[in-house]
Coordinates of C-alpha atoms in Angstrom, one line a residue:
M284 CA -76.7 114.6 83.4
I285 CA -75.5 115.7 86.8
P286 CA -72.8 113.3 88.1
Q287 CA -73.9 110.9 90.8
S288 CA -70.9 111.7 92.9
F289 CA -71.9 115.4 92.9
I290 CA -75.4 114.5 94.1
Q291 CA -74.1 112.3 96.8
E292 CA -71.7 115.0 98.0
L293 CA -74.5 117.6 97.9
L294 CA -76.8 115.4 100.1
N295 CA -74.0 114.8 102.5
R296 CA -73.7 118.6 103.0
I297 CA -77.5 119.3 103.4
D298 CA -79.2 118.9 106.7
L299 CA -82.7 117.9 105.9
V300 CA -83.9 118.8 109.4
E301 CA -82.7 122.3 109.0
L302 CA -84.1 122.6 105.5
V303 CA -87.6 121.4 106.5
N304 CA -87.6 123.5 109.7
K305 CA -87.4 126.7 107.6
V306 CA -90.8 125.7 106.1
V307 CA -92.6 124.0 109.0
P308 CA -91.5 124.0 112.7
L309 CA -90.2 120.6 113.6
K310 CA -90.5 118.9 117.1
K311 CA -88.2 116.2 118.3
T312 CA -90.1 112.9 119.0
G313 CA -87.8 110.0 119.8
K314 CA -85.3 109.5 117.0
N315 CA -87.3 111.6 114.5
F316 CA -88.6 115.1 114.1
Q317 CA -92.3 115.7 113.5
A318 CA -94.6 118.3 112.1
C319 CA -97.9 118.8 110.3
C320 CA -97.3 117.9 106.7
P321 CA -96.6 120.9 104.4
F322 CA -98.1 119.0 101.5
H323 CA -101.6 118.5 102.8
N324 CA -104.0 119.7 105.5
E325 CA -103.9 117.8 108.8
K326 CA -104.5 118.5 112.5
T327 CA -102.4 115.6 113.9
P328 CA -98.8 115.7 112.8
S329 CA -97.8 112.7 110.6
F330 CA -94.9 114.2 108.8
N331 CA -91.6 112.7 110.0
V332 CA -88.0 113.6 109.3
N333 CA -85.3 111.1 110.2
P334 CA -82.0 112.9 110.8
Q335 CA -79.9 109.7 110.4
K336 CA -81.4 108.7 107.1
Q337 CA -81.8 112.3 106.0
F338 CA -85.2 111.2 104.7
F339 CA -88.8 112.5 105.2
K340 CA -92.0 110.6 105.2
C341 CA -95.6 111.6 105.7
F342 CA -97.8 108.8 107.0
G343 CA -100.9 110.8 106.1
C344 CA -100.4 111.6 102.4
G345 CA -97.5 109.2 101.7
A346 CA -95.1 112.0 100.5
S347 CA -91.4 111.0 101.1
G348 CA -87.9 111.5 99.9
T349 CA -84.6 113.2 100.4
A350 CA -83.7 116.9 100.5
I351 CA -83.9 117.1 96.7
G352 CA -87.3 115.5 96.7
F353 CA -88.5 117.9 99.3
V354 CA -87.4 121.0 97.4
M355 CA -88.9 119.6 94.2
Q356 CA -92.3 119.0 95.7
Y357 CA -92.5 122.1 97.9
E358 CA -91.2 124.6 95.3
G359 CA -92.5 122.8 92.2
L360 CA -89.0 122.4 90.7
N361 CA -87.7 119.7 88.4
F362 CA -84.6 117.6 89.5
P363 CA -81.8 119.8 88.0
E364 CA -83.5 122.9 89.3
A365 CA -83.7 121.5 92.8
V366 CA -80.1 120.3 92.8
K367 CA -79.0 123.8 91.7
R368 CA -81.1 125.5 94.4
L369 CA -79.6 123.3 97.1
A370 CA -76.1 123.6 95.7
D371 CA -76.4 127.4 95.9
Q372 CA -77.3 127.2 99.6
V373 CA -74.1 125.3 100.5
G374 CA -71.8 127.1 98.1
M375 CA -71.3 124.2 95.7
Q376 CA -71.0 124.6 91.9
V377 CA -73.0 122.2 89.8
P378 CA -70.6 120.6 87.3
A379 CA -70.6 122.1 83.8
E380 CA -73.3 120.7 81.6
D381 CA -73.2 119.5 78.1
P382 CA -72.5 122.5 75.8
K383 CA -75.7 121.9 73.8
T384 CA -77.8 121.8 77.0
A385 CA -76.2 125.0 78.3
E386 CA -76.8 126.7 74.9
R387 CA -80.5 125.6 75.0
E388 CA -81.0 126.9 78.5
A389 CA -79.3 130.2 77.7
R390 CA -81.5 130.7 74.6
A391 CA -84.6 129.9 76.7
R392 CA -83.6 132.5 79.2
T393 CA -83.3 135.1 76.4
L394 CA -86.8 134.2 75.1
T395 CA -88.4 134.4 78.6
D396 CA -86.7 137.7 79.2
R397 CA -88.3 139.1 76.0
M398 CA -91.6 137.7 77.0
Q399 CA -91.4 139.5 80.4
V400 CA -90.5 142.7 78.7
A401 CA -93.7 142.3 76.5
A402 CA -95.8 141.4 79.6
D403 CA -94.6 144.6 81.4
F404 CA -95.5 146.6 78.3
Y405 CA -99.0 145.2 78.1
K406 CA -99.5 145.7 81.8
E407 CA -98.6 149.4 81.5
S408 CA -100.8 149.7 78.5
L409 CA -103.8 148.5 80.5
K410 CA -103.3 151.5 82.9
T411 CA -103.8 153.9 80.0
S412 CA -106.6 152.1 78.2
Q413 CA -110.0 153.2 79.6
R414 CA -111.7 150.8 77.2
A415 CA -109.9 147.8 78.4
Q416 CA -110.4 148.8 82.0
D417 CA -114.1 149.2 81.5
Y418 CA -114.3 145.8 79.8
L419 CA -112.7 144.1 82.8
K420 CA -114.8 146.0 85.3
G421 CA -117.9 145.0 83.2
R422 CA -116.8 141.3 83.6
G423 CA -116.6 141.9 87.4
I424 CA -112.8 141.6 87.6
S425 CA -111.2 143.7 90.3
G426 CA -107.9 145.6 90.1
A427 CA -106.3 143.2 92.6
T428 CA -107.3 140.1 90.6
A429 CA -106.0 141.7 87.4
S430 CA -102.7 142.5 89.1
R431 CA -102.5 138.9 90.5
Y432 CA -102.7 137.4 87.1
G433 CA -100.7 140.1 85.4
L434 CA -103.5 141.1 83.0
G435 CA -102.6 143.6 80.3
Y436 CA -103.8 145.3 77.1
A437 CA -102.2 145.1 73.6
P438 CA -102.6 148.5 71.9
D439 CA -104.5 148.4 68.5
D440 CA -101.2 149.0 66.7
F441 CA -99.4 146.7 64.2
H442 CA -96.0 147.7 65.6
G443 CA -96.6 148.5 69.2
L444 CA -93.8 146.3 70.3
R445 CA -91.2 148.0 68.0
N446 CA -91.3 151.0 70.4
V447 CA -90.3 148.6 73.2
F448 CA -87.7 146.3 71.5
G449 CA -86.2 148.7 69.0
S450 CA -83.9 146.9 66.6
Q451 CA -84.5 143.6 68.4
Y452 CA -88.0 143.7 66.9
D453 CA -86.5 142.3 63.6
D454 CA -84.6 139.4 65.3
A455 CA -85.5 135.8 64.8
E456 CA -86.0 135.6 68.5
M457 CA -89.3 137.5 68.1
E458 CA -90.7 135.1 65.5
E459 CA -92.7 131.9 65.9
K460 CA -90.3 129.4 64.2
D461 CA -87.2 130.1 66.2
G462 CA -88.3 132.5 68.9
C463 CA -91.1 133.5 71.3
G464 CA -93.8 134.2 68.7
L465 CA -94.6 137.8 69.5
V466 CA -94.1 138.8 65.9
V467 CA -96.0 137.4 62.8
I468 CA -94.5 137.4 59.3
N469 CA -97.0 137.3 56.4
D470 CA -96.4 135.8 53.0
K471 CA -95.0 139.1 51.7
G472 CA -92.4 139.2 54.5
Y473 CA -94.3 142.0 56.4
R474 CA -93.7 141.9 60.2
Y475 CA -96.3 142.9 62.7
D476 CA -97.4 142.3 66.3
R477 CA -99.4 139.1 66.9
Y478 CA -101.6 140.7 69.6
R479 CA -103.5 143.9 68.9
G480 CA -106.5 145.6 70.5
R481 CA -107.1 142.8 72.9
V482 CA -107.0 142.0 76.7
I483 CA -103.8 140.1 77.4
F484 CA -103.4 137.0 79.7
P485 CA -99.8 136.2 80.5
I486 CA -99.1 132.4 80.7
R487 CA -96.4 131.5 83.3
N488 CA -94.5 128.3 83.9
R489 CA -94.1 126.9 87.4
R490 CA -91.1 129.2 88.0
G491 CA -93.2 132.3 87.2
Q492 CA -91.5 133.0 83.9
V493 CA -93.8 134.3 81.1
I494 CA -93.7 131.8 78.3
S495 CA -96.7 132.8 76.2
F496 CA -99.9 134.9 76.1
G497 CA -103.6 134.5 75.5
A498 CA -105.5 137.5 74.0
R499 CA -109.3 138.0 74.2
T500 CA -111.3 140.3 72.0
M501 CA -113.5 143.1 73.6
V502 CA -115.7 143.3 70.5
P503 CA -118.9 141.2 70.7
D504 CA -119.2 138.4 68.1
E505 CA -115.6 139.0 66.8
V506 CA -113.9 135.8 65.6
P507 CA -111.7 134.4 67.0
K508 CA -112.8 135.3 70.5
Y509 CA -109.3 134.2 71.8
I510 CA -105.9 134.3 70.1
N511 CA -103.6 131.7 71.8
G512 CA -99.9 131.8 71.6
P513 CA -98.2 129.5 69.1
E514 CA -96.0 126.5 70.0
T515 CA -92.5 127.7 70.5
V516 CA -89.1 126.6 72.0
I517 CA -90.3 127.6 75.4
Y518 CA -94.1 127.0 75.2
H519 CA -95.9 123.7 74.6
K520 CA -99.6 124.1 75.3
G521 CA -100.1 120.3 75.7
L522 CA -97.8 120.5 78.7
E523 CA -98.5 123.8 80.4
I524 CA -101.4 124.7 82.6
Y525 CA -102.8 128.2 82.9
G526 CA -102.9 129.6 86.4
L527 CA -100.8 126.8 88.0
F528 CA -98.1 129.3 89.1
E529 CA -100.7 131.6 90.8
A530 CA -102.7 128.7 92.2
Y531 CA -99.9 126.5 93.5
D532 CA -100.0 127.7 97.2
A533 CA -103.9 127.5 97.3
I534 CA -103.8 123.9 95.7
R535 CA -101.3 122.8 98.4
K536 CA -103.3 124.4 101.2
K537 CA -106.7 123.1 100.1
G538 CA -105.4 119.8 98.9
R539 CA -107.2 120.0 95.5
A540 CA -107.1 121.6 92.1
I541 CA -110.2 122.7 90.1
V542 CA -109.7 122.5 86.3
C543 CA -112.0 124.7 84.3
E544 CA -112.1 125.6 80.6
G545 CA -110.3 128.9 80.1
Y546 CA -108.5 132.0 81.2
M547 CA -111.6 133.9 82.3
D548 CA -113.1 131.0 84.1
V549 CA -109.9 130.7 86.2
I550 CA -109.8 134.4 87.1
Q551 CA -113.5 134.5 87.9
L552 CA -113.3 131.4 90.1
A553 CA -110.2 132.7 91.9
Q554 CA -111.9 136.0 92.6
A555 CA -114.9 134.1 94.1
G556 CA -112.5 132.4 96.5
F557 CA -111.5 129.3 94.5
E558 CA -107.9 130.3 94.1
E559 CA -107.0 126.7 93.3
A560 CA -108.5 127.0 89.8
V561 CA -106.5 126.3 86.7
A562 CA -107.2 125.6 83.0
A563 CA -105.8 123.9 79.9
L564 CA -104.5 126.3 77.2
G565 CA -106.5 126.3 74.0
T566 CA -106.5 122.6 73.8
S567 CA -108.2 119.6 75.4
I568 CA -106.9 118.2 78.7
T569 CA -104.0 115.8 78.0
P570 CA -102.5 113.0 80.1
D571 CA -99.5 115.3 80.5
H572 CA -101.7 118.0 82.0
V573 CA -103.2 115.5 84.5
H574 CA -99.9 114.0 85.4
K575 CA -98.5 117.5 86.1
L576 CA -101.4 118.3 88.4
L577 CA -101.2 115.0 90.2
K578 CA -97.6 115.8 91.1
T579 CA -99.0 118.9 92.9
T580 CA -102.1 117.4 94.5
D581 CA -103.8 114.0 94.9
K582 CA -107.3 115.4 94.2
I583 CA -108.5 117.0 90.9
Y584 CA -112.0 118.3 90.1
F585 CA -112.9 118.9 86.5
S586 CA -115.6 121.5 86.1
F587 CA -116.6 122.7 82.6
D588 CA -119.6 124.3 81.1
G589 CA -122.9 122.5 81.7
D590 CA -123.8 122.5 77.9
G591 CA -123.1 119.7 75.4
A592 CA -119.7 121.0 74.6
G593 CA -118.7 121.1 78.2
Q594 CA -119.9 117.5 78.7
K595 CA -117.8 116.4 75.8
A596 CA -114.8 118.2 77.4
L597 CA -115.5 116.3 80.6
R598 CA -115.4 113.0 78.7
R599 CA -112.0 114.0 77.1
A600 CA -110.7 114.8 80.6
L601 CA -111.8 111.4 81.8
I602 CA -109.9 109.7 78.9
A603 CA -106.8 111.8 79.7
A604 CA -106.9 111.0 83.4
L605 CA -107.3 107.2 83.1
P606 CA -103.7 106.3 82.1
V607 CA -102.0 108.5 84.8
V608 CA -104.2 108.5 87.9
G609 CA -102.9 106.4 90.7
D610 CA -104.6 104.3 93.3
S611 CA -103.9 106.8 96.1
Q612 CA -105.3 109.7 94.0
E613 CA -108.8 111.0 93.3
V614 CA -110.2 112.5 90.1
R615 CA -113.8 113.8 90.2
F616 CA -116.2 115.4 87.7
V617 CA -118.5 118.3 88.4
V618 CA -121.6 118.0 86.2
L619 CA -123.2 121.5 86.2
P620 CA -126.7 122.3 85.1
P621 CA -127.0 122.8 81.3
E622 CA -127.6 126.5 81.6
H623 CA -124.5 127.3 83.7
D624 CA -120.8 127.5 83.6
P625 CA -118.8 128.0 86.8
D626 CA -118.8 131.8 86.5
S627 CA -122.5 132.1 85.7
L628 CA -123.5 129.8 88.5
I629 CA -121.5 131.8 91.1
K630 CA -122.9 135.1 89.8
A631 CA -126.5 133.7 89.9
K632 CA -126.4 131.8 93.2
G633 CA -123.1 132.6 94.9
S634 CA -119.9 130.7 95.6
E635 CA -121.7 128.4 98.1
A636 CA -123.7 127.0 95.2
F637 CA -120.5 126.1 93.3
E638 CA -119.0 124.5 96.4
A639 CA -122.2 122.5 96.7
E640 CA -121.7 121.2 93.1
I641 CA -118.2 120.3 93.9
E642 CA -119.3 118.3 97.0
K643 CA -121.8 116.3 94.9
S644 CA -119.3 115.7 92.1
L645 CA -119.0 112.2 90.6
P646 CA -115.9 110.0 91.3
L647 CA -114.1 108.6 88.3
T648 CA -115.7 105.2 88.4
Q649 CA -119.3 106.6 88.5
F650 CA -118.6 109.2 85.8
F651 CA -117.0 106.4 83.7
V652 CA -120.1 104.3 83.9
K653 CA -122.4 107.2 83.3
T654 CA -120.4 108.4 80.2
V655 CA -119.9 105.0 78.6
S656 CA -123.5 103.8 79.1
E657 CA -125.1 106.9 77.5
G658 CA -127.3 106.1 74.5
K659 CA -127.1 102.3 75.1
D660 CA -129.9 99.9 76.0
L661 CA -128.3 97.8 78.8
S662 CA -131.4 95.6 78.9
T663 CA -130.3 93.9 75.7
G664 CA -127.3 91.8 74.9
E665 CA -126.4 94.2 72.0
G666 CA -126.5 97.2 74.2
R667 CA -124.3 95.6 76.8
S668 CA -121.9 94.5 74.1
Q669 CA -121.6 98.1 72.8
F670 CA -121.2 99.3 76.4
L671 CA -118.3 96.9 77.0
A672 CA -116.7 97.5 73.6
E673 CA -116.4 101.2 74.3
A674 CA -115.2 100.6 77.9
K675 CA -112.5 98.1 77.1
P676 CA -109.7 100.3 75.7
L677 CA -110.4 102.9 78.5
V678 CA -110.1 100.3 81.2
V679 CA -107.0 98.7 79.7
S680 CA -105.3 102.2 79.6
M681 CA -105.5 102.4 83.5
R682 CA -101.9 101.3 83.9
S683 CA -101.1 103.4 87.0
A684 CA -104.1 102.3 89.1
P685 CA -104.4 98.5 89.2
L686 CA -106.5 98.6 92.4
L687 CA -108.9 101.3 91.1
R688 CA -109.2 99.3 87.9
V689 CA -110.3 96.2 89.8
Q690 CA -113.0 98.4 91.4
L691 CA -114.1 99.7 88.1
L692 CA -114.3 96.3 86.6
S693 CA -116.6 95.2 89.4
E694 CA -119.0 98.1 88.7
L695 CA -118.9 97.4 84.9
A696 CA -119.5 93.7 85.5
M697 CA -122.8 94.4 87.3
Y698 CA -124.1 96.3 84.3
A699 CA -122.7 93.6 81.9
R700 CA -124.3 90.7 83.9
M701 CA -120.9 89.1 84.2
T702 CA -118.4 88.4 87.0
A703 CA -115.5 90.7 87.4
D704 CA -113.1 87.8 86.6
E705 CA -115.0 87.0 83.4
L706 CA -114.8 90.7 82.4
A707 CA -111.1 91.0 83.2
Q708 CA -110.4 88.0 81.0
A709 CA -112.6 89.4 78.2
F710 CA -110.7 92.6 78.3
G711 CA -107.4 90.7 78.2
I712 CA -106.0 92.1 81.5
A713 CA -106.2 88.8 83.5
A714 CA -104.9 85.4 82.6
A715 CA -107.5 82.7 82.0
K716 CA -107.9 80.0 84.6
T717 CA -105.4 77.2 84.1
P718 CA -106.9 73.7 84.0
A719 CA -106.1 71.4 86.9
V720 CA -102.7 69.8 86.7
E721 CA -102.5 66.1 87.5
G722 CA -99.6 64.8 89.5
D723 CA -98.2 62.9 86.5
G724 CA -98.4 65.7 84.0
F725 CA -101.9 64.9 82.5
I726 CA -104.4 67.8 82.3
T727 CA -108.1 66.8 82.4
G728 CA -109.8 69.8 84.0
R729 CA -111.4 67.7 86.8
P730 CA -110.0 66.5 90.2
D731 CA -108.8 62.9 90.6
W732 CA -111.8 61.8 92.6
K733 CA -114.2 62.9 89.8
R734 CA -112.2 61.4 86.9
R735 CA -114.2 59.1 84.7
P736 CA -113.3 55.4 84.7
G737 CA -110.9 54.9 81.8
A738 CA -110.3 58.6 81.4
W739 CA -106.6 58.1 80.6
K740 CA -107.6 55.8 77.7
G741 CA -110.4 58.1 76.5
G742 CA -108.2 60.8 75.1
A743 CA -106.8 62.8 78.0
R744 CA -104.1 65.1 76.6
R745 CA -100.6 64.9 77.9
M746 CA -99.2 68.4 78.2
P747 CA -96.4 69.9 80.1
A748 CA -97.4 71.5 83.4
V749 CA -98.1 75.2 83.1
I750 CA -96.3 76.1 86.3
E751 CA -92.6 75.6 86.0
P752 CA -90.2 76.3 88.9
R753 CA -88.4 79.5 88.4
I754 CA -84.7 79.4 89.0
G755 CA -82.8 82.4 90.4
V756 CA -82.5 84.0 93.8
A757 CA -84.5 83.1 96.9
D758 CA -83.9 86.0 99.3
M759 CA -86.6 88.7 99.1
R760 CA -84.2 91.7 98.9
E761 CA -82.0 89.9 96.4
K762 CA -85.1 89.3 94.2
L763 CA -86.0 93.0 94.4
L764 CA -82.5 93.9 93.2
Q765 CA -82.9 91.5 90.3
Y766 CA -86.2 93.1 89.3
F767 CA -84.7 96.6 89.5
V768 CA -81.7 95.7 87.4
S769 CA -84.0 94.0 84.8
Y770 CA -86.6 96.8 84.8
P771 CA -84.9 100.1 85.6
S772 CA -88.2 102.0 85.1
L773 CA -89.5 100.3 88.2
T774 CA -86.8 102.0 90.3
V775 CA -88.2 105.3 89.4
E776 CA -91.8 104.2 90.0
F777 CA -90.9 102.8 93.5
G778 CA -88.2 105.4 94.2
P779 CA -89.6 106.9 97.4
R780 CA -90.2 103.5 98.9
I781 CA -86.7 102.3 97.9
A782 CA -85.2 105.3 99.6
E783 CA -87.3 104.8 102.8
E784 CA -86.5 101.1 103.1
F785 CA -82.9 100.8 102.0
T786 CA -80.9 104.1 102.2
D787 CA -79.8 103.3 105.7
G788 CA -79.6 99.5 105.3
T789 CA -76.4 97.7 106.3
D790 CA -77.0 94.3 104.7
T791 CA -75.2 93.2 101.5
V792 CA -78.2 93.9 99.3
A793 CA -79.4 97.3 100.5
Q794 CA -76.7 99.4 99.1
P795 CA -76.7 97.8 95.6
I796 CA -80.4 98.4 95.5
V797 CA -79.9 102.1 96.4
Q798 CA -77.1 102.4 93.8
V799 CA -79.3 101.0 91.0
W800 CA -82.1 103.3 92.0
R801 CA -80.0 106.4 92.1
T802 CA -78.3 105.6 88.9
A803 CA -81.5 104.9 87.0
A804 CA -83.4 108.0 88.5
A805 CA -80.6 110.5 88.6
D806 CA -81.9 112.5 85.7
E807 CA -85.6 113.0 86.3
A808 CA -86.3 114.2 82.7
H809 CA -84.5 111.2 81.2
P810 CA -84.6 108.2 83.6
V811 CA -82.9 105.0 82.5
E812 CA -85.3 102.5 81.1
Q813 CA -83.0 100.0 79.3
P814 CA -81.1 97.4 81.5
Q815 CA -78.2 97.5 79.0
L816 CA -77.7 101.2 79.5
L817 CA -78.0 100.8 83.3
L818 CA -75.3 98.1 83.3
E819 CA -73.1 100.4 81.2
M820 CA -73.5 103.2 83.7
L821 CA -72.7 100.8 86.6
S822 CA -69.7 99.2 84.9
S823 CA -67.3 100.7 87.4
S824 CA -69.3 99.6 90.4
P825 CA -67.8 96.8 92.6
H826 CA -71.2 95.1 92.2
A827 CA -71.1 95.2 88.3
A828 CA -70.5 91.5 87.9
H829 CA -73.3 90.6 90.2
Y830 CA -75.7 92.9 88.3
R831 CA -74.8 91.2 85.1
T832 CA -75.5 87.8 86.7
L833 CA -78.9 88.8 87.9
L834 CA -79.9 90.2 84.6
T835 CA -78.7 87.1 82.9
Q836 CA -80.9 85.0 85.2
E837 CA -83.9 87.2 84.6
M838 CA -83.5 86.9 80.8
V839 CA -84.1 83.1 81.4
L840 CA -87.0 83.7 83.8
E841 CA -88.7 86.3 81.6
T842 CA -90.9 87.7 84.4
P843 CA -93.6 89.9 82.8
L844 CA -93.3 93.6 83.8
P845 CA -96.8 93.7 85.5
A846 CA -95.8 90.6 87.6
A847 CA -92.5 92.2 88.6
R848 CA -94.3 95.4 89.6
Q849 CA -96.8 93.5 91.7
E850 CA -94.1 91.4 93.4
I851 CA -92.2 94.5 94.3
H852 CA -95.2 96.2 95.7
M853 CA -96.1 93.2 97.9
A854 CA -92.5 92.8 99.2
L855 CA -92.2 96.5 100.0
C856 CA -95.5 96.4 101.8
R857 CA -94.3 93.5 104.0
L858 CA -91.1 95.4 104.8
E859 CA -93.1 98.5 105.7
I860 CA -95.4 96.5 108.0
D861 CA -92.3 95.1 109.7
R862 CA -91.0 98.6 110.3
I863 CA -94.3 99.9 111.6
K864 CA -94.5 97.0 114.0
R865 CA -91.1 97.7 115.4
R866 CA -92.0 101.4 115.8
L867 CA -95.3 100.5 117.6
Q868 CA -93.3 98.3 119.9
E869 CA -91.0 101.2 120.7
I870 CA -93.9 103.4 121.5
V871 CA -95.6 100.8 123.7
T872 CA -92.4 100.2 125.7
S873 CA -91.5 103.9 126.1
L874 CA -92.0 105.8 129.4
E875 CA -94.1 108.4 127.7
P876 CA -96.0 106.6 124.9
D877 CA -97.0 108.9 122.0
L878 CA -100.6 107.8 121.6
K879 CA -101.3 110.1 118.6
Q880 CA -98.3 108.6 116.7
Y881 CA -99.4 105.1 117.7
S882 CA -102.9 105.8 116.2
V883 CA -101.4 107.2 113.0
L884 CA -99.1 104.2 112.6
T885 CA -101.9 101.8 113.3
V886 CA -104.1 103.4 110.6
R887 CA -101.2 103.2 108.2
M888 CA -100.5 99.6 108.9
K889 CA -104.1 98.7 108.2
A890 CA -104.0 100.6 104.9
V891 CA -100.9 98.7 103.8
Q892 CA -102.4 95.4 104.8
Q893 CA -105.5 96.3 102.8
S894 CA -103.4 97.3 99.8
M895 CA -101.7 93.9 99.9
T896 CA -105.0 92.1 100.1
E897 CA -106.4 94.0 97.1
S898 CA -103.2 93.7 95.2
A899 CA -103.0 89.9 95.7
A900 CA -106.4 89.6 94.0
L901 CA -105.1 91.2 90.8
Y902 CA -103.0 88.2 89.8
D903 CA -103.9 84.6 89.5
R904 CA -100.9 82.8 90.9
T905 CA -101.3 79.9 88.5
S906 CA -100.1 82.3 85.7
G907 CA -96.6 81.6 86.6
T908 CA -95.5 84.7 88.4
S909 CA -92.6 84.1 90.8
A910 CA -93.3 84.4 94.5
L911 CA -91.1 86.2 97.0

């Protein structure tokens, strides 16, 4: 883990205005600098950089963060990589890492170096193989496209790579178990090249390093059609996405990613003008794939073959997307005609026809209903029951999009002939309504004025009131601090909003909140999730005793995690609205009002207010959640 003190010193030396200005020209507007957002297409600038806070915020797409966050998002780096990149710019040396971590990284560099040597060999081999060139030309692939994706050819030779690697060919680094998987060893100990006589597709990670290969046969009906690289130290196919390195700039420019089925689909789509195309690697789409893409863009289109297998793949993509899609993101499904895949449609009717299919793609909620209702008779109680039984685990899995889940529940309820509240309770994601509580502690389920004469003698049950006053802190910011100490994972979830609200705060709570957030989220790959570990890491803080007090109080309160998340969201929304109102007042009273910025801020305030309204409907306040 990179020391917090080093990160703080690094951020003190970096000028975010200067950093961003190298990417997009900034213009001074009041206290801030402004430009069109580099992360999404827009005509009216809504991307703001505050030089005092050293913090950026886009009121259009919501992107925000510090210099480290900007480099991570713009260059597609993880946290340690972004820190090293910035440290190099200001001449700082990142503190020595744990020896085991350094050893793993050195080994990974060795393996990726070998993969690059192999990729160069395959690329050169393509230049001398007329057969492979003719095959690619026959598939309509141009030389420029082949070069962009680094396509190559593996000679039909069991030991073609020995001529390249020499004695290294016999090293463990060439094998599957401990190396990069270029060499296969059979039961008799015989070593030979994994890829032979096939067209080669290099697979690159986000940094452009070759980490694996895919190989396609040129012989009709040969099985297997594709040979995919094995899982290795540097390659995990459930995490990597083919073509993401090549497509990154196009995805950022167009504001969308198109996910198709395989290598050739990606290349054909890119050549037809859809350079934002990517694909999974020899496996079904996983939540990790979707999560990785949603860190790059807020809109994903899944477009697979129109046949039965393609439709099953679309369903698997739906299941993978549900746990990770957020309320501000969009996942859509392109349902092609049964006789077409993306490539065949473009060749038969042109790229305009494929774009038309994208435009009429189904949003997640509609595709969900279409998929789950297939084969069920919704005119019968049994059919509706089957429909809901299949939908329940999928709806429950939508942990990252509570507002979208409410919308989906409303649509499902119409088909189920139920109310949305009834369906939410049936799915176990909403508390049942609490009976009316009488003033003296009796619960009868009916108001006083409708109580039967003699009801108290007729068996009314004496029960403790469900709503018990929660002890603890009363101030909004102090309550937020209590939640963040109790649930460190929420500091990561709300990180950008914490940074925006509190990094420049001067009150007694702002800096402790920032300290808790930075400590919990310092290592992006391994964020702190346990409050005990968090307190241990903060043991030298002057606020350590207060943190322990807050955690002790929360152990008594036992606020559920979903309730804490919702309370934090509502509080941060209120704080953001207050900030926007102050900014609007500044604009109105200035000598040269910025009307465009006023319009942008007004739209943003309405969106935040709408989010609060929708979020408030998620929880029944009689369930005992504390109120800020």
